[in-house]
Amino acid sequence: MSLELPKESLLSLYRELLNIRRTEEQLVKSYAGGLVLGACHTYVGEEAIAVGVCAHLRADDAVFSTHRGHGHALAKGVPPAEVIAELYGRETGCSRGRGGSMHLFSPEIGMMGTSGIVGPCILQATGAGYSFKLLKTDRVGVAFFGDGASNNGAFHEGLNLASIYKLPVIYVCENNLYATEVPFSHSAGHQDVGDRGYAYGMPSVIVDGNDVMAVYAAAGEAVRRARSGGGPTLIEGKTYRTRAHSEGMRESGYRSQEEIDAWKARDPIKLFHNYLIENGLVSGDDLEEIEAAVQARVEAAAEFA
C-alpha cells in the first residue's frame, strides 16, 4: 500500500469498498427473509479487486462479469437500490427484475452483463476490445472471472486473440482458491494464473487481491497501456470469499474454519481502514462519516426495493 494518492481518492476507494460490503450484508439479510428470489452469490471478502480496477474506468468502458457480479456492478456505478431491487425481482431493478443475482445489466454505464455460465465474459470482453480497436477509440474492455474459469477454453482463446491483435482488454482473475467447493490446487498444476499471460506474450501481474492499493496500482498501469494501444494485460488477484459459494450453502467442510478465520483477519476493508489511520492519511472522523452515509444509503436502497 505504498502508492500515494490524494485524500479524496483514498476516501473514494474506502466509500466504494463499504458500498459493496453493506449492500451485500443487506442482501444476506434479505435472502434469509425470503425477499431474494433464486441464487445469491455474495462478493464479501473480495471487494478490493472490483474497487481497485473500476476506479480507473469510464462509463463508456465495458465490463463483463460472472455469477458473483454484485461487486463489479456496484463498483462500475450501478446504484445499490437497483442491485437490491433486481434481486427482489422488481421492475425497478437494473435488469427490470428479470435477471436476478446472476444477470445484472446496465449498458448505459458500461456494465454489459454478468452470467452464471463459466468463462464467456472473457470472450465478450475480448470482442468489446476488438470493437474498440476497429472504431479507433481509447475505450477498454474488462473481464472479471474466477479461478475456475481460468481452466476453461474461453480463457486461452480470449487471451490468445487479444495478444495477436493487441486489443485493449484487461483480464482480471479473482482467485479465491475454490471453484464452488473444488480447491484450485486440485484443478491446476500451477497455482499462479497470472503466470499464464506470459505464454501469450502479454504483461501479467499477480497482486494481493485484498490490498486495494495494490490492485489500484496494477489496474492503473493496465488501463493506461490499453488506452494507449499497448494491448492487453492479465491481472491475478489472490483473494478469498469468506461466505459460502452461494447463500444457503455450507461455508466449511470443504475448507477449514481455521482457513476462513485467517482470511477474515485479512479483510480488505479492515486492512485499508488500518492503513489509512496508521499512516495519518485521513482521520477517524472522515471514515465514520463515510460509514454512516453508506449505511444510510443502503438502508434507503432496501426500502426502495
mmCIF file of N, CA, C and O in Angstrom, residues 205-289:
data_model
loop_
_atom_site.group_PDB
_atom_site.id
_atom_site.type_symbol
_atom_site.label_atom_id
_atom_site.label_comp_id
_atom_site.label_asym_id
_atom_site.label_seq_id
_atom_site.Cartn_x
_atom_site.Cartn_y
_atom_site.Cartn_z
ATOM 1 N N VAL A 205 0.511 -9.741 -14.080
ATOM 2 C CA VAL A 205 0.894 -9.349 -12.728
ATOM 3 C C VAL A 205 0.038 -10.116 -11.731
ATOM 4 O O VAL A 205 -1.140 -10.375 -11.974
ATOM 5 N N ILE A 206 0.658 -10.507 -10.632
ATOM 6 C CA ILE A 206 -0.034 -11.173 -9.535
ATOM 7 C C ILE A 206 -0.004 -10.232 -8.331
ATOM 8 O O ILE A 206 1.065 -9.753 -7.933
ATOM 9 N N VAL A 207 -1.180 -9.930 -7.785
ATOM 10 C CA VAL A 207 -1.245 -8.979 -6.676
ATOM 11 C C VAL A 207 -2.026 -9.575 -5.508
ATOM 12 O O VAL A 207 -2.769 -10.551 -5.659
ATOM 13 N N ASP A 208 -1.842 -8.961 -4.352
ATOM 14 C CA ASP A 208 -2.649 -9.290 -3.178
ATOM 15 C C ASP A 208 -4.037 -8.717 -3.424
ATOM 16 O O ASP A 208 -4.244 -7.505 -3.382
ATOM 17 N N GLY A 209 -4.986 -9.590 -3.699
ATOM 18 C CA GLY A 209 -6.329 -9.137 -4.034
ATOM 19 C C GLY A 209 -7.100 -8.544 -2.879
ATOM 20 O O GLY A 209 -8.203 -8.023 -3.077
ATOM 21 N N ASN A 210 -6.551 -8.598 -1.667
ATOM 22 C CA ASN A 210 -7.189 -7.965 -0.519
ATOM 23 C C ASN A 210 -6.588 -6.597 -0.210
ATOM 24 O O ASN A 210 -7.008 -5.930 0.734
ATOM 25 N N ASP A 211 -5.636 -6.184 -1.001
ATOM 26 C CA ASP A 211 -4.969 -4.886 -0.854
ATOM 27 C C ASP A 211 -5.456 -3.972 -1.977
ATOM 28 O O ASP A 211 -4.994 -4.068 -3.114
ATOM 29 N N VAL A 212 -6.378 -3.085 -1.655
ATOM 30 C CA VAL A 212 -6.996 -2.268 -2.700
ATOM 31 C C VAL A 212 -5.977 -1.374 -3.394
ATOM 32 O O VAL A 212 -6.092 -1.101 -4.596
ATOM 33 N N MET A 213 -4.953 -0.947 -2.691
ATOM 34 C CA MET A 213 -3.942 -0.096 -3.303
ATOM 35 C C MET A 213 -3.086 -0.864 -4.304
ATOM 36 O O MET A 213 -2.692 -0.347 -5.343
ATOM 37 N N ALA A 214 -2.799 -2.117 -3.988
ATOM 38 C CA ALA A 214 -2.021 -2.955 -4.908
ATOM 39 C C ALA A 214 -2.814 -3.209 -6.181
ATOM 40 O O ALA A 214 -2.269 -3.157 -7.295
ATOM 41 N N VAL A 215 -4.099 -3.486 -6.019
ATOM 42 C CA VAL A 215 -4.953 -3.697 -7.191
ATOM 43 C C VAL A 215 -5.071 -2.408 -7.987
ATOM 44 O O VAL A 215 -4.975 -2.407 -9.225
ATOM 45 N N TYR A 216 -5.256 -1.300 -7.307
ATOM 46 C CA TYR A 216 -5.397 0.009 -7.958
ATOM 47 C C TYR A 216 -4.163 0.327 -8.799
ATOM 48 O O TYR A 216 -4.278 0.782 -9.950
ATOM 49 N N ALA A 217 -2.983 0.065 -8.253
ATOM 50 C CA ALA A 217 -1.743 0.352 -8.972
ATOM 51 C C ALA A 217 -1.606 -0.518 -10.216
ATOM 52 O O ALA A 217 -1.280 -0.026 -11.309
ATOM 53 N N ALA A 218 -1.873 -1.816 -10.066
ATOM 54 C CA ALA A 218 -1.750 -2.737 -11.205
ATOM 55 C C ALA A 218 -2.769 -2.405 -12.287
ATOM 56 O O ALA A 218 -2.459 -2.417 -13.485
ATOM 57 N N ALA A 219 -4.000 -2.111 -11.870
ATOM 58 C CA ALA A 219 -5.056 -1.805 -12.835
ATOM 59 C C ALA A 219 -4.796 -0.479 -13.542
ATOM 60 O O ALA A 219 -5.076 -0.344 -14.739
ATOM 61 N N GLY A 220 -4.253 0.479 -12.817
ATOM 62 C CA GLY A 220 -3.967 1.772 -13.432
ATOM 63 C C GLY A 220 -2.972 1.639 -14.567
ATOM 64 O O GLY A 220 -3.159 2.222 -15.642
ATOM 65 N N GLU A 221 -1.942 0.852 -14.350
ATOM 66 C CA GLU A 221 -0.939 0.626 -15.401
ATOM 67 C C GLU A 221 -1.557 -0.119 -16.577
ATOM 68 O O GLU A 221 -1.287 0.197 -17.741
ATOM 69 N N ALA A 222 -2.404 -1.107 -16.279
ATOM 70 C CA ALA A 222 -3.027 -1.899 -17.339
ATOM 71 C C ALA A 222 -3.978 -1.051 -18.183
ATOM 72 O O ALA A 222 -3.999 -1.174 -19.414
ATOM 73 N N VAL A 223 -4.736 -0.191 -17.538
ATOM 74 C CA VAL A 223 -5.671 0.663 -18.273
ATOM 75 C C VAL A 223 -4.926 1.680 -19.130
ATOM 76 O O VAL A 223 -5.283 1.935 -20.284
ATOM 77 N N ARG A 224 -3.869 2.244 -18.583
ATOM 78 C CA ARG A 224 -3.064 3.190 -19.373
ATOM 79 C C ARG A 224 -2.473 2.501 -20.599
ATOM 80 O O ARG A 224 -2.457 3.068 -21.702
ATOM 81 N N ARG A 225 -1.996 1.291 -20.414
ATOM 82 C CA ARG A 225 -1.424 0.530 -21.534
ATOM 83 C C ARG A 225 -2.492 0.269 -22.600
ATOM 84 O O ARG A 225 -2.260 0.453 -23.794
ATOM 85 N N ALA A 226 -3.657 -0.152 -22.159
ATOM 86 C CA ALA A 226 -4.731 -0.469 -23.092
ATOM 87 C C ALA A 226 -5.176 0.763 -23.868
ATOM 88 O O ALA A 226 -5.357 0.716 -25.089
ATOM 89 N N ARG A 227 -5.354 1.882 -23.183
ATOM 90 C CA ARG A 227 -5.836 3.103 -23.851
ATOM 91 C C ARG A 227 -4.828 3.651 -24.854
ATOM 92 O O ARG A 227 -5.199 4.265 -25.858
ATOM 93 N N SER A 228 -3.564 3.401 -24.605
ATOM 94 C CA SER A 228 -2.508 3.953 -25.466
ATOM 95 C C SER A 228 -2.138 3.024 -26.619
ATOM 96 O O SER A 228 -1.216 3.316 -27.374
ATOM 97 N N GLY A 229 -2.830 1.887 -26.734
ATOM 98 C CA GLY A 229 -2.551 0.978 -27.832
ATOM 99 C C GLY A 229 -1.537 -0.101 -27.513
ATOM 100 O O GLY A 229 -1.085 -0.824 -28.408
ATOM 101 N N GLY A 230 -1.191 -0.230 -26.229
ATOM 102 C CA GLY A 230 -0.175 -1.202 -25.837
ATOM 103 C C GLY A 230 -0.674 -2.625 -25.675
ATOM 104 O O GLY A 230 0.126 -3.527 -25.433
ATOM 105 N N GLY A 231 -1.985 -2.816 -25.782
ATOM 106 C CA GLY A 231 -2.513 -4.177 -25.733
ATOM 107 C C GLY A 231 -3.011 -4.613 -24.373
ATOM 108 O O GLY A 231 -3.148 -3.810 -23.446
ATOM 109 N N PRO A 232 -3.289 -5.917 -24.242
ATOM 110 C CA PRO A 232 -3.954 -6.458 -23.062
ATOM 111 C C PRO A 232 -3.023 -6.721 -21.885
ATOM 112 O O PRO A 232 -1.794 -6.729 -22.037
ATOM 113 N N THR A 233 -3.646 -6.950 -20.719
ATOM 114 C CA THR A 233 -2.919 -7.304 -19.507
ATOM 115 C C THR A 233 -3.730 -8.353 -18.746
ATOM 116 O O THR A 233 -4.965 -8.290 -18.722
ATOM 117 N N LEU A 234 -3.034 -9.289 -18.134
ATOM 118 C CA LEU A 234 -3.663 -10.251 -17.240
ATOM 119 C C LEU A 234 -3.286 -9.897 -15.807
ATOM 120 O O LEU A 234 -2.104 -9.759 -15.485
ATOM 121 N N ILE A 235 -4.306 -9.715 -14.962
ATOM 122 C CA ILE A 235 -4.091 -9.434 -13.542
ATOM 123 C C ILE A 235 -4.723 -10.557 -12.728
ATOM 124 O O ILE A 235 -5.895 -10.883 -12.915
ATOM 125 N N GLU A 236 -3.942 -11.166 -11.852
ATOM 126 C CA GLU A 236 -4.498 -12.141 -10.918
ATOM 127 C C GLU A 236 -4.485 -11.557 -9.518
ATOM 128 O O GLU A 236 -3.433 -11.143 -9.012
ATOM 129 N N GLY A 237 -5.644 -11.514 -8.888
ATOM 130 C CA GLY A 237 -5.739 -11.063 -7.508
ATOM 131 C C GLY A 237 -5.970 -12.260 -6.599
ATOM 132 O O GLY A 237 -6.961 -12.971 -6.744
ATOM 133 N N LYS A 238 -5.049 -12.508 -5.695
ATOM 134 C CA LYS A 238 -5.205 -13.592 -4.724
ATOM 135 C C LYS A 238 -6.145 -13.103 -3.621
ATOM 136 O O LYS A 238 -5.829 -12.162 -2.883
ATOM 137 N N THR A 239 -7.305 -13.728 -3.516
ATOM 138 C CA THR A 239 -8.305 -13.248 -2.580
ATOM 139 C C THR A 239 -9.079 -14.422 -1.994
ATOM 140 O O THR A 239 -8.650 -15.579 -2.117
ATOM 141 N N TYR A 240 -10.215 -14.134 -1.371
ATOM 142 C CA TYR A 240 -10.958 -15.190 -0.682
ATOM 143 C C TYR A 240 -12.380 -14.720 -0.418
ATOM 144 O O TYR A 240 -12.596 -13.577 0.010
ATOM 145 N N ARG A 241 -13.340 -15.574 -0.686
ATOM 146 C CA ARG A 241 -14.716 -15.259 -0.283
ATOM 147 C C ARG A 241 -14.930 -15.864 1.096
ATOM 148 O O ARG A 241 -14.752 -17.057 1.304
ATOM 149 N N THR A 242 -15.305 -15.032 2.040
ATOM 150 C CA THR A 242 -15.430 -15.504 3.414
ATOM 151 C C THR A 242 -16.815 -16.059 3.710
ATOM 152 O O THR A 242 -17.032 -16.639 4.790
ATOM 153 N N ARG A 243 -17.759 -15.912 2.792
ATOM 154 C CA ARG A 243 -19.061 -16.536 2.941
ATOM 155 C C ARG A 243 -19.127 -17.772 2.033
ATOM 156 O O ARG A 243 -18.180 -18.071 1.307
ATOM 157 N N ALA A 244 -20.250 -18.444 2.070
ATOM 158 C CA ALA A 244 -20.437 -19.633 1.243
ATOM 159 C C ALA A 244 -20.415 -19.265 -0.237
ATOM 160 O O ALA A 244 -20.570 -18.091 -0.607
ATOM 161 N N HIS A 245 -20.232 -20.265 -1.079
ATOM 162 C CA HIS A 245 -20.274 -20.032 -2.528
ATOM 163 C C HIS A 245 -21.550 -19.289 -2.908
ATOM 164 O O HIS A 245 -21.528 -18.339 -3.691
ATOM 165 N N SER A 246 -22.666 -19.715 -2.356
ATOM 166 C CA SER A 246 -23.950 -19.044 -2.551
ATOM 167 C C SER A 246 -24.708 -19.149 -1.238
ATOM 168 O O SER A 246 -24.533 -20.125 -0.487
ATOM 169 N N GLU A 247 -25.521 -18.142 -0.941
ATOM 170 C CA GLU A 247 -26.275 -18.177 0.312
ATOM 171 C C GLU A 247 -27.131 -19.438 0.382
ATOM 172 O O GLU A 247 -27.756 -19.831 -0.602
ATOM 173 N N GLY A 248 -27.133 -20.050 1.558
ATOM 174 C CA GLY A 248 -27.863 -21.296 1.744
ATOM 175 C C GLY A 248 -26.981 -22.517 1.626
ATOM 176 O O GLY A 248 -27.394 -23.619 2.003
ATOM 177 N N MET A 249 -25.773 -22.346 1.102
ATOM 178 C CA MET A 249 -24.821 -23.460 1.006
ATOM 179 C C MET A 249 -23.899 -23.443 2.227
ATOM 180 O O MET A 249 -23.845 -22.465 2.973
ATOM 181 N N ARG A 250 -23.163 -24.522 2.426
ATOM 182 C CA ARG A 250 -22.265 -24.597 3.576
ATOM 183 C C ARG A 250 -21.042 -23.702 3.380
ATOM 184 O O ARG A 250 -20.591 -23.479 2.251
ATOM 185 N N GLU A 251 -20.523 -23.192 4.487
ATOM 186 C CA GLU A 251 -19.343 -22.329 4.439
ATOM 187 C C GLU A 251 -18.052 -23.115 4.639
ATOM 188 O O GLU A 251 -16.995 -22.708 4.179
ATOM 189 N N SER A 252 -18.132 -24.213 5.364
ATOM 190 C CA SER A 252 -16.940 -25.022 5.619
ATOM 191 C C SER A 252 -17.255 -26.479 5.317
ATOM 192 O O SER A 252 -18.306 -26.794 4.782
ATOM 193 N N GLY A 253 -16.336 -27.344 5.653
ATOM 194 C CA GLY A 253 -16.490 -28.759 5.317
ATOM 195 C C GLY A 253 -15.544 -29.122 4.201
ATOM 196 O O GLY A 253 -14.830 -30.125 4.270
ATOM 197 N N TYR A 254 -15.513 -28.315 3.171
ATOM 198 C CA TYR A 254 -14.548 -28.482 2.099
ATOM 199 C C TYR A 254 -13.336 -27.587 2.323
ATOM 200 O O TYR A 254 -12.321 -27.698 1.630
ATOM 201 N N ARG A 255 -13.440 -26.690 3.289
ATOM 202 C CA ARG A 255 -12.325 -25.846 3.721
ATOM 203 C C ARG A 255 -12.430 -25.716 5.245
ATOM 204 O O ARG A 255 -13.517 -25.804 5.813
ATOM 205 N N SER A 256 -11.317 -25.488 5.887
ATOM 206 C CA SER A 256 -11.312 -25.486 7.353
ATOM 207 C C SER A 256 -11.759 -24.133 7.903
ATOM 208 O O SER A 256 -11.608 -23.094 7.255
ATOM 209 N N GLN A 257 -12.276 -24.165 9.124
ATOM 210 C CA GLN A 257 -12.658 -22.923 9.787
ATOM 211 C C GLN A 257 -11.428 -22.074 10.066
ATOM 212 O O GLN A 257 -11.481 -20.839 10.028
ATOM 213 N N GLU A 258 -10.304 -22.737 10.318
ATOM 214 C CA GLU A 258 -9.055 -22.000 10.555
ATOM 215 C C GLU A 258 -8.659 -21.190 9.328
ATOM 216 O O GLU A 258 -8.189 -20.049 9.441
ATOM 217 N N GLU A 259 -8.856 -21.781 8.148
ATOM 218 C CA GLU A 259 -8.537 -21.067 6.909
ATOM 219 C C GLU A 259 -9.454 -19.865 6.739
ATOM 220 O O GLU A 259 -8.999 -18.763 6.389
ATOM 221 N N ILE A 260 -10.726 -20.061 6.974
ATOM 222 C CA ILE A 260 -11.694 -18.967 6.857
ATOM 223 C C ILE A 260 -11.335 -17.843 7.820
ATOM 224 O O ILE A 260 -11.307 -16.662 7.438
ATOM 225 N N ASP A 261 -11.042 -18.188 9.059
ATOM 226 C CA ASP A 261 -10.714 -17.177 10.071
ATOM 227 C C ASP A 261 -9.439 -16.419 9.717
ATOM 228 O O ASP A 261 -9.334 -15.208 9.953
ATOM 229 N N ALA A 262 -8.466 -17.140 9.156
ATOM 230 C CA ALA A 262 -7.203 -16.491 8.780
ATOM 231 C C ALA A 262 -7.435 -15.446 7.697
ATOM 232 O O ALA A 262 -6.842 -14.358 7.720
ATOM 233 N N TRP A 263 -8.305 -15.752 6.744
ATOM 234 C CA TRP A 263 -8.599 -14.788 5.694
ATOM 235 C C TRP A 263 -9.473 -13.643 6.195
ATOM 236 O O TRP A 263 -9.335 -12.495 5.744
ATOM 237 N N LYS A 264 -10.365 -13.933 7.137
ATOM 238 C CA LYS A 264 -11.174 -12.854 7.721
ATOM 239 C C LYS A 264 -10.295 -11.847 8.438
ATOM 240 O O LYS A 264 -10.602 -10.653 8.474
ATOM 241 N N ALA A 265 -9.189 -12.324 8.990
ATOM 242 C CA ALA A 265 -8.248 -11.425 9.662
ATOM 243 C C ALA A 265 -7.584 -10.481 8.665
ATOM 244 O O ALA A 265 -7.073 -9.420 9.051
ATOM 245 N N ARG A 266 -7.611 -10.860 7.378
ATOM 246 C CA ARG A 266 -7.039 -10.016 6.324
ATOM 247 C C ARG A 266 -8.157 -9.384 5.481
ATOM 248 O O ARG A 266 -7.997 -9.166 4.287
ATOM 249 N N ASP A 267 -9.250 -9.092 6.126
ATOM 250 C CA ASP A 267 -10.379 -8.464 5.447
ATOM 251 C C ASP A 267 -9.919 -7.191 4.728
ATOM 252 O O ASP A 267 -9.234 -6.359 5.320
ATOM 253 N N PRO A 268 -10.262 -7.027 3.458
ATOM 254 C CA PRO A 268 -9.761 -5.880 2.692
ATOM 255 C C PRO A 268 -10.186 -4.525 3.246
ATOM 256 O O PRO A 268 -9.433 -3.548 3.144
ATOM 257 N N ILE A 269 -11.362 -4.458 3.841
ATOM 258 C CA ILE A 269 -11.814 -3.181 4.392
ATOM 259 C C ILE A 269 -11.061 -2.865 5.679
ATOM 260 O O ILE A 269 -10.632 -1.723 5.905
ATOM 261 N N LYS A 270 -10.867 -3.858 6.524
ATOM 262 C CA LYS A 270 -10.091 -3.648 7.746
ATOM 263 C C LYS A 270 -8.656 -3.254 7.410
ATOM 264 O O LYS A 270 -8.082 -2.351 8.032
ATOM 265 N N LEU A 271 -8.067 -3.937 6.432
ATOM 266 C CA LEU A 271 -6.691 -3.634 6.043
ATOM 267 C C LEU A 271 -6.552 -2.189 5.582
ATOM 268 O O LEU A 271 -5.615 -1.474 5.963
ATOM 269 N N PHE A 272 -7.493 -1.740 4.756
ATOM 270 C CA PHE A 272 -7.412 -0.386 4.221
ATOM 271 C C PHE A 272 -7.714 0.645 5.302
ATOM 272 O O PHE A 272 -7.057 1.693 5.371
ATOM 273 N N HIS A 273 -8.691 0.356 6.141
ATOM 274 C CA HIS A 273 -9.023 1.245 7.262
ATOM 275 C C HIS A 273 -7.787 1.462 8.132
ATOM 276 O O HIS A 273 -7.419 2.608 8.458
ATOM 277 N N ASN A 274 -7.132 0.367 8.514
ATOM 278 C CA ASN A 274 -5.953 0.473 9.380
ATOM 279 C C ASN A 274 -4.819 1.209 8.689
ATOM 280 O O ASN A 274 -4.107 2.006 9.319
ATOM 281 N N TYR A 275 -4.637 0.952 7.414
ATOM 282 C CA TYR A 275 -3.586 1.630 6.646
ATOM 283 C C TYR A 275 -3.807 3.137 6.634
ATOM 284 O O TYR A 275 -2.869 3.926 6.856
ATOM 285 N N LEU A 276 -5.035 3.555 6.394
ATOM 286 C CA LEU A 276 -5.349 4.984 6.329
ATOM 287 C C LEU A 276 -5.117 5.680 7.671
ATOM 288 O O LEU A 276 -4.553 6.777 7.724
ATOM 289 N N ILE A 277 -5.551 5.041 8.740
ATOM 290 C CA ILE A 277 -5.422 5.640 10.073
ATOM 291 C C ILE A 277 -3.980 5.613 10.556
ATOM 292 O O ILE A 277 -3.443 6.630 11.039
ATOM 293 N N GLU A 278 -3.339 4.469 10.438
ATOM 294 C CA GLU A 278 -1.979 4.324 10.966
ATOM 295 C C GLU A 278 -0.972 5.223 10.262
ATOM 296 O O GLU A 278 0.033 5.622 10.853
ATOM 297 N N ASN A 279 -1.240 5.553 9.004
ATOM 298 C CA ASN A 279 -0.327 6.431 8.260
ATOM 299 C C ASN A 279 -0.776 7.884 8.268
ATOM 300 O O ASN A 279 -0.168 8.727 7.587
ATOM 301 N N GLY A 280 -1.822 8.179 9.029
ATOM 302 C CA GLY A 280 -2.284 9.560 9.168
ATOM 303 C C GLY A 280 -2.791 10.172 7.876
ATOM 304 O O GLY A 280 -2.744 11.393 7.698
ATOM 305 N N LEU A 281 -3.293 9.343 6.975
ATOM 306 C CA LEU A 281 -3.740 9.842 5.673
ATOM 307 C C LEU A 281 -5.140 10.448 5.734
ATOM 308 O O LEU A 281 -5.475 11.339 4.950
ATOM 309 N N VAL A 282 -5.952 9.960 6.649
ATOM 310 C CA VAL A 282 -7.292 10.503 6.886
ATOM 311 C C VAL A 282 -7.551 10.416 8.386
ATOM 312 O O VAL A 282 -6.811 9.766 9.127
ATOM 313 N N SER A 283 -8.631 11.031 8.816
ATOM 314 C CA SER A 283 -8.978 10.970 10.234
ATOM 315 C C SER A 283 -10.058 9.924 10.480
ATOM 316 O O SER A 283 -10.778 9.514 9.557
ATOM 317 N N GLY A 284 -10.165 9.507 11.721
ATOM 318 C CA GLY A 284 -11.230 8.586 12.079
ATOM 319 C C GLY A 284 -12.596 9.186 11.805
ATOM 320 O O GLY A 284 -13.531 8.468 11.418
ATOM 321 N N ASP A 285 -12.723 10.498 12.000
ATOM 322 C CA ASP A 285 -13.999 11.167 11.734
ATOM 323 C C ASP A 285 -14.374 11.073 10.262
ATOM 324 O O ASP A 285 -15.549 10.911 9.917
ATOM 325 N N ASP A 286 -13.369 11.182 9.383
ATOM 326 C CA ASP A 286 -13.628 11.070 7.940
ATOM 327 C C ASP A 286 -14.258 9.717 7.620
ATOM 328 O O ASP A 286 -15.240 9.630 6.876
ATOM 329 N N LEU A 287 -13.675 8.667 8.190
ATOM 330 C CA LEU A 287 -14.153 7.325 7.893
ATOM 331 C C LEU A 287 -15.511 7.056 8.527
ATOM 332 O O LEU A 287 -16.367 6.408 7.920
ATOM 333 N N GLU A 288 -15.715 7.555 9.734
ATOM 334 C CA GLU A 288 -17.014 7.370 10.388
ATOM 335 C C GLU A 288 -18.118 8.072 9.608
ATOM 336 O O GLU A 288 -19.246 7.568 9.504
ATOM 337 N N GLU A 289 -17.798 9.233 9.060
ATOM 338 C CA GLU A 289 -18.787 9.970 8.259
ATOM 339 C C GLU A 289 -19.180 9.170 7.019
ATOM 340 O O GLU A 289 -20.353 9.083 6.662
#
